[in-house]
mmCIF file of C-alpha atoms and ligand atoms in Angstrom:
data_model
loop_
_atom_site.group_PDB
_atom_site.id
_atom_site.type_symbol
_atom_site.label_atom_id
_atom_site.label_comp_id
_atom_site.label_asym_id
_atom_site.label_seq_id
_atom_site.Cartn_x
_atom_site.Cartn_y
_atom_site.Cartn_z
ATOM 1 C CA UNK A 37 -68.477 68.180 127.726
ATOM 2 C CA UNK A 38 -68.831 72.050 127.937
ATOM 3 C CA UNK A 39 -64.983 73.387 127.770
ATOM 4 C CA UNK A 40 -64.001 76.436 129.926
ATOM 5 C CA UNK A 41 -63.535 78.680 127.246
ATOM 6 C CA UNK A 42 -67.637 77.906 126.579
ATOM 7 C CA UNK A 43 -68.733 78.675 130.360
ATOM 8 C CA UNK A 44 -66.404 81.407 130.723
ATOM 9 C CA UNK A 45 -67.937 83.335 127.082
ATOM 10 C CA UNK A 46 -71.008 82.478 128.532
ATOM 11 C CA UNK A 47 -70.482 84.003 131.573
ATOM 12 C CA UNK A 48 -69.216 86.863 130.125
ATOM 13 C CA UNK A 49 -72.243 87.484 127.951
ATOM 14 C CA UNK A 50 -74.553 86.748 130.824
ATOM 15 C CA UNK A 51 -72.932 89.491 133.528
ATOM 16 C CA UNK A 52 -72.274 93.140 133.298
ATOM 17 C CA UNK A 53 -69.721 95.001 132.470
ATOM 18 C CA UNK A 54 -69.202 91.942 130.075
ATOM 19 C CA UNK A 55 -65.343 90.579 130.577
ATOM 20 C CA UNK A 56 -63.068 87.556 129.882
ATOM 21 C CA UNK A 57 -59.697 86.420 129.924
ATOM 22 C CA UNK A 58 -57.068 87.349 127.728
ATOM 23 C CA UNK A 59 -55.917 83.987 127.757
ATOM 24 C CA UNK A 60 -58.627 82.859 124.840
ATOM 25 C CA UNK A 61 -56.518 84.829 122.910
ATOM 26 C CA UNK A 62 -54.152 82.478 122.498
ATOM 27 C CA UNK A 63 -55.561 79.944 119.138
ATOM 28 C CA UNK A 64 -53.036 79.261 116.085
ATOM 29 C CA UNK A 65 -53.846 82.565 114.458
ATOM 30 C CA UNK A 66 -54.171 84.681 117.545
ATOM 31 C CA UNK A 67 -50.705 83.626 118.335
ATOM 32 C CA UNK A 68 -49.665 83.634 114.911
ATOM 33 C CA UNK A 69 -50.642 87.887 115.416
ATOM 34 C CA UNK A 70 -49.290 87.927 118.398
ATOM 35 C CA UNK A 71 -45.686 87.714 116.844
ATOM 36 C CA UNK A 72 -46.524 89.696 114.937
ATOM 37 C CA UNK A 73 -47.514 92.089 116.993
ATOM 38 C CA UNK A 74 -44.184 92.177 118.344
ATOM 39 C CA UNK A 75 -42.377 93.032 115.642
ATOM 40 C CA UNK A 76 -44.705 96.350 114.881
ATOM 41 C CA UNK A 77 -42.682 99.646 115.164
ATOM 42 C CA UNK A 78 -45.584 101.035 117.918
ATOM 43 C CA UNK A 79 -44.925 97.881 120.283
ATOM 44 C CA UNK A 80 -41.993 98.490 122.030
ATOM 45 C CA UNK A 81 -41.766 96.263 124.861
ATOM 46 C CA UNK A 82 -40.387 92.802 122.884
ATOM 47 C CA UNK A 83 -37.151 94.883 120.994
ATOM 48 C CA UNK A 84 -36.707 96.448 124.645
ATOM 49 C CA UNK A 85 -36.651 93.779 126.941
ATOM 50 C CA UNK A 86 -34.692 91.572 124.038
ATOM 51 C CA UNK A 87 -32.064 94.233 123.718
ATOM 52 C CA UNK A 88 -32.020 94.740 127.660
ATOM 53 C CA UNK A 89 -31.524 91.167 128.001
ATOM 54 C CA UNK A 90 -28.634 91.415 125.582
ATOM 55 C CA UNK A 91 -26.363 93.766 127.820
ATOM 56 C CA UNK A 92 -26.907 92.900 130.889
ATOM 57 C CA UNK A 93 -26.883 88.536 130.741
ATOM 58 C CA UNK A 94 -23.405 88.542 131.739
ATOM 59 C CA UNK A 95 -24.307 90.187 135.011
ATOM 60 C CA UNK A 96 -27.362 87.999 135.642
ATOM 61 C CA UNK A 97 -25.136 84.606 134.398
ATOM 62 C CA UNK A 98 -22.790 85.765 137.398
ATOM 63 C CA UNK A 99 -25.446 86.021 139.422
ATOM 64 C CA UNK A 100 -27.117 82.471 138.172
ATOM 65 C CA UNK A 101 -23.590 80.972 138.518
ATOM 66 C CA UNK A 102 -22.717 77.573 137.011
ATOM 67 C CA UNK A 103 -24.712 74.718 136.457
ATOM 68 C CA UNK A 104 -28.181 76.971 136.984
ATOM 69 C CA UNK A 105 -31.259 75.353 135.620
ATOM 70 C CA UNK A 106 -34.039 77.500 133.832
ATOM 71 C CA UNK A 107 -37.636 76.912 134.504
ATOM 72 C CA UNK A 108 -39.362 78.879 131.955
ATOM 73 C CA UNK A 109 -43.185 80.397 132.489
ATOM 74 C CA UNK A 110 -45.049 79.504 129.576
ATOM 75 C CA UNK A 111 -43.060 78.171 126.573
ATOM 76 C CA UNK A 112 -42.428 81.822 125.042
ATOM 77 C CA UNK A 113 -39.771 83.080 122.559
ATOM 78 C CA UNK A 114 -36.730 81.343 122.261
ATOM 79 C CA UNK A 115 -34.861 84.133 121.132
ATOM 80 C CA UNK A 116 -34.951 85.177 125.085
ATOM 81 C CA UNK A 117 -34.324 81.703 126.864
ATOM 82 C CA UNK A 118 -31.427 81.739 123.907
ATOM 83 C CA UNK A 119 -29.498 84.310 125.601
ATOM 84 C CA UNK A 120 -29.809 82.671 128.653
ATOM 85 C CA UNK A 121 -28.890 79.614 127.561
ATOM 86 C CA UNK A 122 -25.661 80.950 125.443
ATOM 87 C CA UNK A 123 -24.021 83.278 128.435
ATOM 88 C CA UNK A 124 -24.902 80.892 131.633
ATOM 89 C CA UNK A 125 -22.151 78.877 132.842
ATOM 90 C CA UNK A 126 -22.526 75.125 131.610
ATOM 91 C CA UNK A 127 -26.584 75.445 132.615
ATOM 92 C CA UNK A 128 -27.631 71.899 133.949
ATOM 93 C CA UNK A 129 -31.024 71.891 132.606
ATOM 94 C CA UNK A 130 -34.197 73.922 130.748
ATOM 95 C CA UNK A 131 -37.859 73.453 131.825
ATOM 96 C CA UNK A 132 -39.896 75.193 129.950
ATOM 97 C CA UNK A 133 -44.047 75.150 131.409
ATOM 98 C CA UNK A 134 -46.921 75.327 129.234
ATOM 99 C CA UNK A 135 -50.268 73.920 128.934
ATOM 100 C CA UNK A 136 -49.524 73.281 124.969
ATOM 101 C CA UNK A 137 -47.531 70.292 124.333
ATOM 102 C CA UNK A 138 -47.329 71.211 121.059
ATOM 103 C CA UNK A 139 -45.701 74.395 121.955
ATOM 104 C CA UNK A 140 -43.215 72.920 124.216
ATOM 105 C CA UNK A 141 -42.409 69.965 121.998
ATOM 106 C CA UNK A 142 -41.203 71.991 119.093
ATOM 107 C CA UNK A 143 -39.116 74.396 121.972
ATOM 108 C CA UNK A 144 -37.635 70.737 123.523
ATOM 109 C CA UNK A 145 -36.269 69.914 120.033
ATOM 110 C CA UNK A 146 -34.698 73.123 118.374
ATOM 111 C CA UNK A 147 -33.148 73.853 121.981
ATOM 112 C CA UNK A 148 -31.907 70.351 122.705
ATOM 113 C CA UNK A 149 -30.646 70.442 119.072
ATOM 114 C CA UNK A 150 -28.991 73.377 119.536
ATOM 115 C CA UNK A 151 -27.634 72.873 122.936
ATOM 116 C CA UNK A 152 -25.821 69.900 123.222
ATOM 117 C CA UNK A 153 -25.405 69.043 126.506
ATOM 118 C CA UNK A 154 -28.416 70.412 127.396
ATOM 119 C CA UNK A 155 -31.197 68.579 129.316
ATOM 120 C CA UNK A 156 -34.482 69.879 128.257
ATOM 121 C CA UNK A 157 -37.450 68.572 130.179
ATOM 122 C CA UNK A 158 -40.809 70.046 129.338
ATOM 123 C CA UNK A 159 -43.676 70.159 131.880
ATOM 124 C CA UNK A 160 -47.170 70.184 130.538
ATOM 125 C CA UNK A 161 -48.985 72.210 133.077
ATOM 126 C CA UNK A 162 -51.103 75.330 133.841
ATOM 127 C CA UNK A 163 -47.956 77.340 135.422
ATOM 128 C CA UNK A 164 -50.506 80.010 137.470
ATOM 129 C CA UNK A 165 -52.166 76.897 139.110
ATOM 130 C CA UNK A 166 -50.233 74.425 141.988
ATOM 131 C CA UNK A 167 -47.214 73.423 139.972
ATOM 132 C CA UNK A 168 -45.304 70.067 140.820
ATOM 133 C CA UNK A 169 -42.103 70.462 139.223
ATOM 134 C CA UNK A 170 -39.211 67.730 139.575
ATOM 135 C CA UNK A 171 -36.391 67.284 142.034
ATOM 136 C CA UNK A 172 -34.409 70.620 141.611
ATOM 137 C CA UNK A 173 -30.440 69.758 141.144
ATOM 138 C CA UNK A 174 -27.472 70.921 142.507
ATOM 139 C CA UNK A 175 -27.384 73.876 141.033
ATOM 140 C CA UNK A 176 -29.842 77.304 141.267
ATOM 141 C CA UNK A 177 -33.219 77.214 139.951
ATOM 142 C CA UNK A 178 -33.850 80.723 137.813
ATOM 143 C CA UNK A 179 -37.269 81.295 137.397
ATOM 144 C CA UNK A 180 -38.097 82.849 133.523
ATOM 145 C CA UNK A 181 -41.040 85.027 133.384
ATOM 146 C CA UNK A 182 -40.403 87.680 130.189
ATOM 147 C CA UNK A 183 -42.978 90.148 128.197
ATOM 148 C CA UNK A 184 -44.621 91.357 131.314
ATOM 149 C CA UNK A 185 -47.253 88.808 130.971
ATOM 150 C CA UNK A 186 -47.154 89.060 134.207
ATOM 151 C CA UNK A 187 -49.170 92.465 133.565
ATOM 152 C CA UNK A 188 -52.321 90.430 132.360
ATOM 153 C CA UNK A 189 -52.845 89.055 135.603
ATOM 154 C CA UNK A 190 -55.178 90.949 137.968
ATOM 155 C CA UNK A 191 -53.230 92.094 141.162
ATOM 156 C CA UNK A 192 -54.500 89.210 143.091
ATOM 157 C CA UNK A 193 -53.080 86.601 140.311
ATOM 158 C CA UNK A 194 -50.151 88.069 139.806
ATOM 159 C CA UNK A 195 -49.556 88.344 143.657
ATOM 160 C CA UNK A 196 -50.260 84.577 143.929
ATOM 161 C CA UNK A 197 -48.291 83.436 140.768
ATOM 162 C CA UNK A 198 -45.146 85.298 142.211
ATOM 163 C CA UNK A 199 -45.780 83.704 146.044
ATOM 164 C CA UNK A 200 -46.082 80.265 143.902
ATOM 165 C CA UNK A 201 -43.225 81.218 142.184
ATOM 166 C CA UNK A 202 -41.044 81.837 144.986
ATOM 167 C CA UNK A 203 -42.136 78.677 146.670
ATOM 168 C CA UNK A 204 -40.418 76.884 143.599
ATOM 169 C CA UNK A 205 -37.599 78.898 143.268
ATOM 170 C CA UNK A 206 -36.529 78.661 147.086
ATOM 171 C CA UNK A 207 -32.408 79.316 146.693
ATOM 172 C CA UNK A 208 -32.576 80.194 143.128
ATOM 173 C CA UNK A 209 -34.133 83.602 141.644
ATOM 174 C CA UNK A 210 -36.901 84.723 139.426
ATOM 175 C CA UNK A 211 -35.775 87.062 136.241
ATOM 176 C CA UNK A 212 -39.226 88.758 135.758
ATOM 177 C CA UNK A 213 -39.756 91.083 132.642
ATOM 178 C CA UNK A 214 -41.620 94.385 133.690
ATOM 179 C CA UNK A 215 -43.677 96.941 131.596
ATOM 180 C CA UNK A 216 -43.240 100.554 133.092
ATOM 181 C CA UNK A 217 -45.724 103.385 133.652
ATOM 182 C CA UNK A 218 -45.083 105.995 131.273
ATOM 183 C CA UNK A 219 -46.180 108.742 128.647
ATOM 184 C CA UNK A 220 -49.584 107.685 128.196
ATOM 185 C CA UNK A 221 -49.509 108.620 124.431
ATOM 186 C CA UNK A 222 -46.307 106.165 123.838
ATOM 187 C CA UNK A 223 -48.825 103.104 125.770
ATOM 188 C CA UNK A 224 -52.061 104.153 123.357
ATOM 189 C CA UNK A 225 -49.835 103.787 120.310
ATOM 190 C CA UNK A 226 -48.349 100.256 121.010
ATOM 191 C CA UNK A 227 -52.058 99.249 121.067
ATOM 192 C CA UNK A 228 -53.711 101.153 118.293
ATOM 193 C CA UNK A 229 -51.147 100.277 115.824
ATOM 194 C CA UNK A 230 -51.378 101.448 112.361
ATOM 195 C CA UNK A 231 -51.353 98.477 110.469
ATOM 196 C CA UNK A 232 -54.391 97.122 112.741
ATOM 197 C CA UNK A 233 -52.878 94.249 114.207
ATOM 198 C CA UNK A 234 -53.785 94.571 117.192
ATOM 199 C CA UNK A 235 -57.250 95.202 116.770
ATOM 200 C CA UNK A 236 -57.213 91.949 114.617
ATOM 201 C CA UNK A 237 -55.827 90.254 117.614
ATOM 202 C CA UNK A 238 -58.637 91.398 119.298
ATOM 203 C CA UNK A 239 -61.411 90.288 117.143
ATOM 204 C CA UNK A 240 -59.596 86.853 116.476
ATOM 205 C CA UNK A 241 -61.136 86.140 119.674
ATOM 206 C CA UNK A 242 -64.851 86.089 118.432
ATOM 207 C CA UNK A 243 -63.237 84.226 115.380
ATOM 208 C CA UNK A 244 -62.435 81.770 117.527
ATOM 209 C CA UNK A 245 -65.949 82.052 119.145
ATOM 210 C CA UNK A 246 -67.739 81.123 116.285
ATOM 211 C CA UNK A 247 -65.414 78.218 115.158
ATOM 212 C CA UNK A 248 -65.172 76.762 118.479
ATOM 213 C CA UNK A 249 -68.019 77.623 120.427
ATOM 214 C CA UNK A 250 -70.883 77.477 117.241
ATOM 215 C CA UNK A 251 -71.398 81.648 118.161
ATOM 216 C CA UNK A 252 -73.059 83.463 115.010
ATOM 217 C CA UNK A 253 -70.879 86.981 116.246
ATOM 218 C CA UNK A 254 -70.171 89.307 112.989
ATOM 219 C CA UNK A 255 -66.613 91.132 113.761
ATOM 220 C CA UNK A 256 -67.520 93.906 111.541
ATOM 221 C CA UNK A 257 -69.786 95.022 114.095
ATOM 222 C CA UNK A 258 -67.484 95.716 116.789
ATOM 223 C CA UNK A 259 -64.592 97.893 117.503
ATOM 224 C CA UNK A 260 -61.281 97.635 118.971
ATOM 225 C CA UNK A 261 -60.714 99.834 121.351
ATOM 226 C CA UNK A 262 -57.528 100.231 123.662
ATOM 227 C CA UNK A 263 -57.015 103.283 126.358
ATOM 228 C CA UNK A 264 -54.940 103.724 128.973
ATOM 229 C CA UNK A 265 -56.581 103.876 132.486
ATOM 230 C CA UNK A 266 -54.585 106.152 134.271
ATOM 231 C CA UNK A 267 -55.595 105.861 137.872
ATOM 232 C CA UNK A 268 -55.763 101.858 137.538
ATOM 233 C CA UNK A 269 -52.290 102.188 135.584
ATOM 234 C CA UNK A 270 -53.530 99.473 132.959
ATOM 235 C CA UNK A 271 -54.081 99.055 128.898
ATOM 236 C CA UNK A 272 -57.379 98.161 128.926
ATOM 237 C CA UNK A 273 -59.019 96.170 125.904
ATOM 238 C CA UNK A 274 -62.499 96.403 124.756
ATOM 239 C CA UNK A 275 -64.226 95.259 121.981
ATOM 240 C CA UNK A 276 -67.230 97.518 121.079
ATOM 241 C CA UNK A 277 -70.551 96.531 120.028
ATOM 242 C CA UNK A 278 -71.487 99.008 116.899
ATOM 243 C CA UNK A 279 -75.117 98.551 117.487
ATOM 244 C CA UNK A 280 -77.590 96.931 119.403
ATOM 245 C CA UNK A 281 -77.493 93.611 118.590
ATOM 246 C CA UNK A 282 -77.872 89.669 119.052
ATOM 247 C CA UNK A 283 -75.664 86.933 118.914
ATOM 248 C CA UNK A 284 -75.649 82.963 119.642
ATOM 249 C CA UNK A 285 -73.491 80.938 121.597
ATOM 250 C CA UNK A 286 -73.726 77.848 122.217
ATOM 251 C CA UNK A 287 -77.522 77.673 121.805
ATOM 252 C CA UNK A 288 -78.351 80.312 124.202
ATOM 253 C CA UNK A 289 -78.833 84.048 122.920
ATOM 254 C CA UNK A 290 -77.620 87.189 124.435
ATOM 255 C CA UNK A 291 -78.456 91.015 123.681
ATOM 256 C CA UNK A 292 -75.698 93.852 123.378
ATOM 257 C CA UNK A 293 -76.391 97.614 123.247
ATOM 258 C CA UNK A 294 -75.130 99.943 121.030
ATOM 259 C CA UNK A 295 -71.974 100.698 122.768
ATOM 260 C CA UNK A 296 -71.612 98.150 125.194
ATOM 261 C CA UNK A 297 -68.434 96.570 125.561
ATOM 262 C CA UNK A 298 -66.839 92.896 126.163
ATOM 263 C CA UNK A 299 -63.487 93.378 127.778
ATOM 264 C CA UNK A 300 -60.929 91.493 126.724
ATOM 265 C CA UNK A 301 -57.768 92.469 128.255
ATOM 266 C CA UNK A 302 -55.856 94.471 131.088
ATOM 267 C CA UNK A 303 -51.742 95.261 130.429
ATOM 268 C CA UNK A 304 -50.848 96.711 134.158
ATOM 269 C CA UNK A 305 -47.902 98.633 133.688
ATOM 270 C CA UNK A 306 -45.362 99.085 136.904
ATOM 271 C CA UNK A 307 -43.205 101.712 138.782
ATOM 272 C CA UNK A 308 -40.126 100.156 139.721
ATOM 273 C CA UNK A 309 -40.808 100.149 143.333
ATOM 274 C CA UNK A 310 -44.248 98.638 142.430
ATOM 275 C CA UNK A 311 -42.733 95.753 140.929
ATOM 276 C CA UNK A 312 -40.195 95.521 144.105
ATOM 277 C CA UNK A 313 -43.017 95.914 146.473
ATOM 278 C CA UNK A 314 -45.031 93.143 144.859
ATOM 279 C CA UNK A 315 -42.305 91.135 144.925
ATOM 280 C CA UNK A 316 -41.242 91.418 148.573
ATOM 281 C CA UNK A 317 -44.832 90.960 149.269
ATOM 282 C CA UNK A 318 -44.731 87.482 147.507
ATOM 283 C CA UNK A 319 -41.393 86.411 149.054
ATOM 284 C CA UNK A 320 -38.763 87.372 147.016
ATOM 285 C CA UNK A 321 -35.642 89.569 148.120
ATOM 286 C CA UNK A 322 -35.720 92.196 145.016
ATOM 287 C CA UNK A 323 -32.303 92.331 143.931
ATOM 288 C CA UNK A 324 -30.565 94.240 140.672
ATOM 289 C CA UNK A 325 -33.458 95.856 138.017
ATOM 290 C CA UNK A 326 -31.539 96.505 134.850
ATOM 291 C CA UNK A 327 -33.824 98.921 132.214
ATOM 292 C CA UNK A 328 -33.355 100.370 128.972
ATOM 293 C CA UNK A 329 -32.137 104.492 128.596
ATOM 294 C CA UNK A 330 -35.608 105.434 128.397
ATOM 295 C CA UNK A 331 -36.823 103.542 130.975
ATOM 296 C CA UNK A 332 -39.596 101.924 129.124
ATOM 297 C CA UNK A 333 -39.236 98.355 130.210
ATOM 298 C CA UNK A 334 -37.525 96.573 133.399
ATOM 299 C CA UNK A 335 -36.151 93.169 133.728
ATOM 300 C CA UNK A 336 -35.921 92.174 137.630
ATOM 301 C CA UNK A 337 -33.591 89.638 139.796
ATOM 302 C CA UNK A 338 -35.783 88.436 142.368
ATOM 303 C CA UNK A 339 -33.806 86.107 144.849
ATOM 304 C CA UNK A 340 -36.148 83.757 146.287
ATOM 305 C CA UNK A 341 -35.068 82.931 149.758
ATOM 306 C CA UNK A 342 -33.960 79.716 151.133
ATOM 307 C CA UNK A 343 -36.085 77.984 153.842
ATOM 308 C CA UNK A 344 -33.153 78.429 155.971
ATOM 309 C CA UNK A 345 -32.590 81.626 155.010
ATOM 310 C CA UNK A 346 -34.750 84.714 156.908
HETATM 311 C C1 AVI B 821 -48.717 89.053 126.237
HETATM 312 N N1 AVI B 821 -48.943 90.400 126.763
HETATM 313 C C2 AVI B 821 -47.860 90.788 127.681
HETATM 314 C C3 AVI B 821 -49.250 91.425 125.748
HETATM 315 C C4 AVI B 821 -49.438 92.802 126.411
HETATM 316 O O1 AVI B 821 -48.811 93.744 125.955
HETATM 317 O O2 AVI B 821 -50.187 92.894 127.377
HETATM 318 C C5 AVI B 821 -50.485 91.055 124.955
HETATM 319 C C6 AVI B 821 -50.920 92.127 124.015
HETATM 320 N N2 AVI B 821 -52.137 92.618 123.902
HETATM 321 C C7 AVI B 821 -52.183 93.526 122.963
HETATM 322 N N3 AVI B 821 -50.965 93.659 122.468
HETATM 323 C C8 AVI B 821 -50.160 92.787 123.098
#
């Protein structure tokens, strides 16, 4: 059976401007460099939002009040649900989403280890698709959405993952991680590091290609390359054919110019009042936005109205 990650390469190859998602990213070792990634000096978002978090989780455990439950999008780092976990008041239960069950088995048993008490109840699912999550319980349901993965979505995805999201969340709240617009220099760096990680990261993906998919691609002849689009207020991703070329995939064979690129990612970064806008427009009531001193990263309340509530 042809997998999606085979029609959508071959799609890719077959239209122009060549593009993909960035979620085939995602194998063991593009994972594996994605941590690392966020421990490099030039990415700044993962210390900020962690040390964010830090402060300010004794307002937003007030605000969760007691016996909260945490749905968690995508099975990220603990370190962040941690916190959660450690200041909210006796919270009733953690449901953490991902479409790995490997992922969210190993996060089930370190947290349900840790937390005694603690109901953990993973959910196997595709969390930017129709989600059927169980019976909520007596108390709020806080929505987890950290790293401003959010900002990989195109506008139209994220606008429907947040309208899905405050569908689930009716009573409870979304706490939504948010990378801001800002000196365009300080943006290039966290995606040209030094070291090269990132531009590993990138080229794990044709890796991955040729394991998975049988493609013949040769990384050495492409580039990584990562600007900031000003206008469109996105990191954009490329990978850069060196030369003209041809490559294999699946059986079928495709031609790339000398410069051409296959896109591989968009980061949208956010003004405050875009995030807020967004929001509103998906049905949340934007409430408290707590940032760092530089203002390089926000983390959002979003109360998620009620049925009964206007
Ligand atoms: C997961 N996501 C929020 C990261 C980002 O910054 O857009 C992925 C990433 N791509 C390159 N570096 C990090």
């Amino acid at each position: 059976m042809t997998s999606e990650f085979e029609r959508d390469f071959r799609a890719a190859l077959a239209q122009r401007p060549h593009r993909i998602s960035p979620k085939y990213f995602y194998d063991a070792e593009g994972s594996r460099l994605f941590d690392r990634i966020c421990e490099l000096p030039e990415y700044y978002p993962t210390r900020t939002e962690l040390a964010i978090l830090q402060e300010s989780v004794g307002a937003m455990a007030a605000l969760a009040g007691p016996g909260a439950e945490i749905v968690e999008f995508g099975a990220g780092s603990l370190r962040k649900v941690r916190l959660l976990l450690q200041a909210f008041e006796a919270p009733a239960r953690y449901l953490p989403i991902d479409i790995s069950g490997e992922h969210l088995r190993d996060a089930a048993t370190i947290l349900h280890k840790e937390f005694a008490g603690l109901e953990v109840q993973p959910v196997v699912a595709d969390y930017t698709g129709a989600l059927q999550l169980p019976p909520a319980g007596p108390g709020k349901r806080i929505g987890f959405f950290p790293g401003s993965t959010i900002g990989n979505f195109t506008p139209e995805e994220a606008l429907a993952f947040l309208g899905g999201a405050a569908e689930q969340l009716r009573g409870g709240a979304l706490l939504l991680g948010v990378d801001l617009v800002k000196d365009p220099q300080l943006l290039h760096a966290a995606y040209n590091d030094a070291e090269g990680v990132t531009a590993a990261f990138n080229l794990n993906l044709l890796v991955r290609a040729n394991r998975e998919l049988g493609a013949n691609f040769v990384p050495a002849r492409f580039a990584h390359y990562a600007f900031y689009n000003v206008p469109l207020q996105r990191i954009e991703m490329h990978l850069v054919s060196r030369a003209r070329q041809a490559v294999t995939l699946a059986g079928e064979g495709f031609v790339l110019d000398e410069g051409e690129t296959l896109h591989t990612e968009n980061s949208y970064k956010f003004t405050m009042m875009g995030v807020r806008t967004l929001a509103q427009r998906a049905g949340f009531r934007p409430g408290p936005v707590w940032t760092d001193t530089d203002n390089l990263f926000s983390v959002h309340w979003l109360h998620a109205p009620a049925r009964s509530e206007p």
